[in-house]
């Protein structure tokens, strides 16, 4: 018997439409992140520091607390390293691609899960725009392409909030076990904040909705406690391996960072720093928000402050549950991360999926009610795409000269320009096709009188810009900053030999060189780098050591019986120390 097709208006048609939209979103997300993960070498100290933990797990078969960089224990819990090691196991080694894959899969899972949540409670159009806006926000896109714990933590935390919202919306079981599992993964990624934040957001939301304080506290305390059971097992096992050193590091990372009592400076910033990072992190949509200030008018208050606040509170109480939950999440997360002295832009990542909903509403309102402003926004982005492509092509056919560049970063700027100049011709054709296609899509579709078509054209331009950035510009430019070439030269000089390193800055390592050498560097003791009056780690009678020339006198003062002869000096500053690195051959005088 033939099955009839879904009829517009019935539940099966709505479900089929949702599924098609979900598949489309999944495809666009995957195409924005997955093809490009391995194209850019590591060029900051953060990525290889995380990747080398997974490398040491595979090498040492130690899945609890492996040692890397010659003796360092991990700064963070192991979930990210477990995922990297799992994805790298079929290859037998860790790569840039497998190191960044957990973050990319995390952002895809977070965005698609959020789409289904909002789609069932708002509309497919709003949910789709909110999803695309979220993963094309600069901060989210950058985190999804990086080997760092932040996006994995964000995804588990946000999806735990989604799960808690669904549970308290229509409780089907005494406890939200899905949220418990997600929060456990979040805690295993970066610490207790992965359980605290979802419970805090949900608790405030329930209290605003009129739930009683003690029952809310009791249920969320039970959820939070259950989510700590599995991480507690790992913490106990790690303490059994690392002892007091691990305990000190865990307390400092989880509590010292929040209270500002860390033993070293760690991203200490004023409160307004969080606002600045949000403005920068929401590019390019910050441009639309600024343009909207010219047309969106605020009403003058016509009542006493008390009456205004009372009306505002009533409006908040009467909000639809998903809108109120999103608002509570935004405000709670922002205020929470204003408390610690340590502030970074990635700490605010859990705000972005919830802010994406309100940004989507702004996009739709501007497209429907202020088409001229919205066309300015889209035209600016399309024009930017053409200008960037023209600049790229111009650099390809104009031989850059070192005399064009001056200042502290002149050498690095010249290296970037020359790398663009040396781009293969076929990449220029790919770039031009993308740029011209972007312009055609915008200028044709944006003139359509249907506002959603203008929105689709604008989002197409933004997504295409990210494809160009990840697949063309970024790999070429950032490869000039990486220490990968330094490691390759050293590997030809020392194919198997252990490499000693020394950096006078406490707790800093040549992480990138260490990753590309397969974790065979040994730092000369922390006591020497910190200036403590302890005996430094003895050097053998002969070997090689990597350091910058400014640190050489200090090293020689601690090893007066050794002679250091330079063998190789990098042509550009190390991405870890921001100073040229020199390889020395050392011998002990008889």
mmCIF file of N, CA and C in Angstrom, residues 138 144 167 243 270 279 310 379 457 508 584:
data_model
loop_
_atom_site.group_PDB
_atom_site.id
_atom_site.type_symbol
_atom_site.label_atom_id
_atom_site.label_comp_id
_atom_site.label_asym_id
_atom_site.label_seq_id
_atom_site.Cartn_x
_atom_site.Cartn_y
_atom_site.Cartn_z
ATOM 1 N N UNK A 138 32.846 35.263 15.120
ATOM 2 C CA UNK A 138 34.296 35.103 15.039
ATOM 3 C C UNK A 138 34.847 34.260 16.189
ATOM 4 N N UNK A 144 36.228 26.746 17.413
ATOM 5 C CA UNK A 144 35.913 25.471 16.781
ATOM 6 C C UNK A 144 36.999 24.940 15.880
ATOM 7 N N UNK A 167 14.239 19.073 30.638
ATOM 8 C CA UNK A 167 13.797 18.251 31.771
ATOM 9 C C UNK A 167 12.788 18.998 32.633
ATOM 10 N N UNK A 243 50.358 12.778 43.211
ATOM 11 C CA UNK A 243 50.577 13.196 44.584
ATOM 12 C C UNK A 243 50.310 14.675 44.828
ATOM 13 N N UNK A 270 40.581 43.930 33.578
ATOM 14 C CA UNK A 270 39.467 44.638 34.228
ATOM 15 C C UNK A 270 38.123 44.103 33.737
ATOM 16 N N UNK A 279 32.185 42.334 21.895
ATOM 17 C CA UNK A 279 32.042 43.159 20.693
ATOM 18 C C UNK A 279 32.910 42.601 19.566
ATOM 19 N N UNK A 310 9.121 47.569 37.895
ATOM 20 C CA UNK A 310 8.047 46.603 38.140
ATOM 21 C C UNK A 310 7.496 46.051 36.836
ATOM 22 N N UNK A 379 26.108 44.438 1.636
ATOM 23 C CA UNK A 379 26.978 44.966 0.582
ATOM 24 C C UNK A 379 28.394 45.180 1.093
ATOM 25 N N UNK A 457 21.161 35.478 1.496
ATOM 26 C CA UNK A 457 22.301 35.949 0.705
ATOM 27 C C UNK A 457 23.413 36.462 1.601
ATOM 28 N N UNK A 508 57.061 28.461 30.970
ATOM 29 C CA UNK A 508 56.949 28.530 29.515
ATOM 30 C C UNK A 508 57.841 27.464 28.889
ATOM 31 N N UNK A 584 72.109 25.361 20.300
ATOM 32 C CA UNK A 584 73.512 25.334 20.700
ATOM 33 C C UNK A 584 73.956 23.890 20.928
#
